[in-house]
Structures are given as structure tokens and as C-alpha cells.
Amino acid sequence: MRVALSRVPAVVLGIALAAGVGIVAASVREDGGWQVGLVFAAAVAPALVGATWTLVPQRSPKMPENPEDSVEFQWLQHASSGAFFDLMIALGLASAASAILDTELVPVVAFLVLAMVDVAVRYLVVSRTQR
């Protein structure tokens, strides 16, 4: 319960920012009134509450002194370093295939998704095998 109460200022700030966006939208747009402001505020409220939740620090942080010493951090380091080498191999193979076949390059988004999936799978494998 204590952790939840420490996040109240972040939620209040996010809702206040969303209300501000709604007020600005209602005053700028000519085709509505308070309804337009309410719709804009409701649309941006989840994003602004989430952003303030992560950006506003807690009152009583429960972080370790050296987060690099945690086993989860070591698992993430191991997974991301392995995924980096996989990504370099995939980029090299795609570039070589593109040059040989005279085709367009594969979009960067595909490699970004590949890297993210690779890190997630490697992290799950490492966390399951080293418990």
C-alpha cells in the first residue's frame, strides 16, 4: 500500500496535464466546446499518467545501491550481448544477399523487431536455466 500511495503525485500530475491539454484544445478549436476538451483530455490522459508515473521519482525508493550487482541485470547483459552478435550476423547476411540479388535493403524496423525478440527469448532462457 505504501508504494501505491507514493505514486499519487505522479497520477495527479498526469491528470492535471491532461486537463491542461483539454483546455488548450477546447480554446483553440472552433467546432466544439467543453466536449472537445473532454475528449482530448480523455485521449491523452493514459499516456500522460504513464509518462509522469515513470518520470516522477518515488518518495521512498527501494532500489539497491548498485543495480549492476543484481542477477537480473547480469541476465539482461548476457542476453543483450548475445542478441547484438545475432543482429550483426543478420545485418551482414541481409546486406550480402541484397548486394548479390540486387534488391532493396530490408527495412531497419525488421531488424529492430528481430533484436527485441532475440533479447527477450535469450533473457527468458537465461533466467530459467540459472535459477
Short mmCIF file of the C-alpha atoms (twelve columns), coordinates in Angstrom:
data_MODEL
# 
_entry.id   MODEL 
# 
loop_
_atom_site.group_PDB 
_atom_site.id 
_atom_site.type_symbol 
_atom_site.label_atom_id 
_atom_site.label_alt_id 
_atom_site.label_comp_id 
_atom_site.label_asym_id 
_atom_site.label_seq_id 
_atom_site.Cartn_x 
_atom_site.Cartn_y 
_atom_site.Cartn_z 
_atom_site.pdbx_PDB_model_num 
ATOM 1   C CA . MET A 1   0.000   0.000   0.000   1 
ATOM 2   C CA . ARG A 2   2.909   2.311   0.714   1 
ATOM 3   C CA . VAL A 3   4.281   2.037   -2.829  1 
ATOM 4   C CA . ALA A 4   0.870   2.809   -4.326  1 
ATOM 5   C CA . LEU A 5   0.478   5.942   -2.179  1 
ATOM 6   C CA . SER A 6   3.908   7.192   -3.214  1 
ATOM 7   C CA . ARG A 7   2.721   7.303   -6.833  1 
ATOM 8   C CA . VAL A 8   -0.327  9.507   -6.159  1 
ATOM 9   C CA . PRO A 9   1.511   12.774  -7.021  1 
ATOM 10  C CA . ALA A 10  2.543   11.345  -10.393 1 
ATOM 11  C CA . VAL A 11  -1.036  10.321  -11.216 1 
ATOM 12  C CA . VAL A 12  -2.408  13.696  -10.114 1 
ATOM 13  C CA . LEU A 13  0.213   15.497  -12.205 1 
ATOM 14  C CA . GLY A 14  -0.634  13.359  -15.246 1 
ATOM 15  C CA . ILE A 15  -4.354  14.067  -14.898 1 
ATOM 16  C CA . ALA A 16  -3.643  17.786  -14.444 1 
ATOM 17  C CA . LEU A 17  -1.534  17.823  -17.602 1 
ATOM 18  C CA . ALA A 18  -4.303  16.008  -19.484 1 
ATOM 19  C CA . ALA A 19  -6.817  18.585  -18.264 1 
ATOM 20  C CA . GLY A 20  -4.481  21.318  -19.490 1 
ATOM 21  C CA . VAL A 21  -4.316  19.693  -22.911 1 
ATOM 22  C CA . GLY A 22  -8.115  19.508  -22.938 1 
ATOM 23  C CA . ILE A 23  -8.455  23.186  -22.030 1 
ATOM 24  C CA . VAL A 24  -5.999  24.220  -24.745 1 
ATOM 25  C CA . ALA A 25  -7.755  22.024  -27.319 1 
ATOM 26  C CA . ALA A 26  -11.182 23.421  -26.401 1 
ATOM 27  C CA . SER A 27  -9.981  27.012  -26.599 1 
ATOM 28  C CA . VAL A 28  -8.161  26.585  -29.916 1 
ATOM 29  C CA . ARG A 29  -10.788 24.610  -31.816 1 
ATOM 30  C CA . GLU A 30  -13.879 26.397  -33.067 1 
ATOM 31  C CA . ASP A 31  -16.098 23.370  -33.689 1 
ATOM 32  C CA . GLY A 32  -16.864 22.426  -30.129 1 
ATOM 33  C CA . GLY A 33  -16.785 23.448  -26.553 1 
ATOM 34  C CA . TRP A 34  -16.132 21.646  -23.350 1 
ATOM 35  C CA . GLN A 35  -16.969 18.346  -25.092 1 
ATOM 36  C CA . VAL A 36  -13.924 18.707  -27.353 1 
ATOM 37  C CA . GLY A 37  -11.745 19.441  -24.340 1 
ATOM 38  C CA . LEU A 38  -13.107 16.439  -22.504 1 
ATOM 39  C CA . VAL A 39  -12.420 14.126  -25.457 1 
ATOM 40  C CA . PHE A 40  -8.859  15.422  -25.858 1 
ATOM 41  C CA . ALA A 41  -8.196  15.139  -22.132 1 
ATOM 42  C CA . ALA A 42  -9.532  11.586  -22.050 1 
ATOM 43  C CA . ALA A 43  -7.453  10.667  -25.081 1 
ATOM 44  C CA . VAL A 44  -4.128  11.893  -23.697 1 
ATOM 45  C CA . ALA A 45  -4.708  11.076  -20.009 1 
ATOM 46  C CA . PRO A 46  -3.392  7.466   -20.090 1 
ATOM 47  C CA . ALA A 47  -0.217  8.473   -21.903 1 
ATOM 48  C CA . LEU A 48  0.452   11.446  -19.628 1 
ATOM 49  C CA . VAL A 49  -0.263  9.480   -16.454 1 
ATOM 50  C CA . GLY A 50  2.097   6.743   -17.660 1 
ATOM 51  C CA . ALA A 51  4.789   9.257   -18.547 1 
ATOM 52  C CA . THR A 52  4.588   11.025  -15.201 1 
ATOM 53  C CA . TRP A 53  4.485   7.644   -13.420 1 
ATOM 54  C CA . THR A 54  7.886   6.816   -14.860 1 
ATOM 55  C CA . LEU A 55  9.413   10.303  -14.727 1 
ATOM 56  C CA . VAL A 56  8.395   11.424  -11.227 1 
ATOM 57  C CA . PRO A 57  10.604  9.691   -8.642  1 
ATOM 58  C CA . GLN A 58  9.122   7.820   -5.716  1 
ATOM 59  C CA . ARG A 59  9.331   9.282   -2.233  1 
ATOM 60  C CA . SER A 60  10.952  6.185   -0.772  1 
ATOM 61  C CA . PRO A 61  12.913  4.394   -3.497  1 
ATOM 62  C CA . LYS A 62  13.522  0.708   -2.941  1 
ATOM 63  C CA . MET A 63  16.375  0.462   -5.424  1 
ATOM 64  C CA . PRO A 64  19.578  -1.336  -4.492  1 
ATOM 65  C CA . GLU A 65  22.719  0.729   -4.091  1 
ATOM 66  C CA . ASN A 66  24.373  -0.940  -7.069  1 
ATOM 67  C CA . PRO A 67  21.753  -2.182  -9.542  1 
ATOM 68  C CA . GLU A 68  24.568  -3.638  -11.652 1 
ATOM 69  C CA . ASP A 69  25.078  -6.269  -8.958  1 
ATOM 70  C CA . SER A 70  21.608  -7.787  -9.350  1 
ATOM 71  C CA . VAL A 71  21.223  -11.116 -11.063 1 
ATOM 72  C CA . GLU A 72  18.512  -9.723  -13.340 1 
ATOM 73  C CA . PHE A 73  20.911  -7.074  -14.632 1 
ATOM 74  C CA . GLN A 74  23.502  -9.756  -15.349 1 
ATOM 75  C CA . TRP A 75  20.883  -11.814 -17.202 1 
ATOM 76  C CA . LEU A 76  19.951  -8.780  -19.299 1 
ATOM 77  C CA . GLN A 77  23.615  -8.044  -20.066 1 
ATOM 78  C CA . HIS A 78  24.165  -11.642 -21.169 1 
ATOM 79  C CA . ALA A 79  21.015  -11.673 -23.313 1 
ATOM 80  C CA . SER A 80  21.650  -8.319  -24.974 1 
ATOM 81  C CA . SER A 81  25.284  -9.066  -25.792 1 
ATOM 82  C CA . GLY A 82  24.306  -12.349 -27.435 1 
ATOM 83  C CA . ALA A 83  21.499  -10.664 -29.343 1 
ATOM 84  C CA . PHE A 84  23.901  -7.982  -30.574 1 
ATOM 85  C CA . PHE A 85  26.066  -10.603 -32.261 1 
ATOM 86  C CA . ASP A 86  22.960  -12.248 -33.752 1 
ATOM 87  C CA . LEU A 87  21.865  -8.869  -35.090 1 
ATOM 88  C CA . MET A 88  25.266  -8.203  -36.660 1 
ATOM 89  C CA . ILE A 89  25.140  -11.584 -38.403 1 
ATOM 90  C CA . ALA A 90  21.598  -10.943 -39.669 1 
ATOM 91  C CA . LEU A 91  22.547  -7.466  -40.928 1 
ATOM 92  C CA . GLY A 92  25.615  -8.836  -42.705 1 
ATOM 93  C CA . LEU A 93  23.690  -11.658 -44.349 1 
ATOM 94  C CA . ALA A 94  20.896  -9.321  -45.440 1 
ATOM 95  C CA . SER A 95  23.374  -6.812  -46.856 1 
ATOM 96  C CA . ALA A 96  25.255  -9.529  -48.732 1 
ATOM 97  C CA . ALA A 97  22.051  -11.044 -50.101 1 
ATOM 98  C CA . SER A 98  20.821  -7.608  -51.139 1 
ATOM 99  C CA . ALA A 99  24.077  -6.866  -52.960 1 
ATOM 100 C CA . ILE A 100 24.165  -10.256 -54.698 1 
ATOM 101 C CA . LEU A 101 20.496  -10.311 -55.688 1 
ATOM 102 C CA . ASP A 102 20.379  -6.573  -56.498 1 
ATOM 103 C CA . THR A 103 17.305  -5.962  -54.343 1 
ATOM 104 C CA . GLU A 104 16.312  -3.239  -51.931 1 
ATOM 105 C CA . LEU A 105 17.611  -3.383  -48.391 1 
ATOM 106 C CA . VAL A 106 15.475  -4.875  -45.658 1 
ATOM 107 C CA . PRO A 107 13.880  -2.112  -43.546 1 
ATOM 108 C CA . VAL A 108 15.548  -1.242  -40.255 1 
ATOM 109 C CA . VAL A 109 12.285  -1.903  -38.401 1 
ATOM 110 C CA . ALA A 110 12.563  -5.601  -39.235 1 
ATOM 111 C CA . PHE A 111 15.998  -5.755  -37.631 1 
ATOM 112 C CA . LEU A 112 14.782  -3.799  -34.608 1 
ATOM 113 C CA . VAL A 113 11.971  -6.297  -34.083 1 
ATOM 114 C CA . LEU A 114 14.440  -9.160  -34.573 1 
ATOM 115 C CA . ALA A 115 16.770  -7.702  -31.930 1 
ATOM 116 C CA . MET A 116 13.944  -7.141  -29.439 1 
ATOM 117 C CA . VAL A 117 12.582  -10.668 -29.848 1 
ATOM 118 C CA . ASP A 118 16.095  -12.103 -29.641 1 
ATOM 119 C CA . VAL A 119 16.842  -10.292 -26.361 1 
ATOM 120 C CA . ALA A 120 13.501  -11.370 -24.895 1 
ATOM 121 C CA . VAL A 121 13.992  -15.027 -25.800 1 
ATOM 122 C CA . ARG A 122 17.599  -15.061 -24.577 1 
ATOM 123 C CA . TYR A 123 16.575  -13.376 -21.303 1 
ATOM 124 C CA . LEU A 124 13.832  -15.943 -20.706 1 
ATOM 125 C CA . VAL A 125 16.204  -18.821 -21.433 1 
ATOM 126 C CA . VAL A 126 18.939  -17.441 -19.171 1 
ATOM 127 C CA . SER A 127 16.517  -16.651 -16.342 1 
ATOM 128 C CA . ARG A 128 15.003  -20.148 -16.489 1 
ATOM 129 C CA . THR A 129 18.304  -22.022 -16.659 1 
ATOM 130 C CA . GLN A 130 20.160  -20.084 -13.938 1 
ATOM 131 C CA . ARG A 131 17.535  -20.194 -11.203 1 
# 
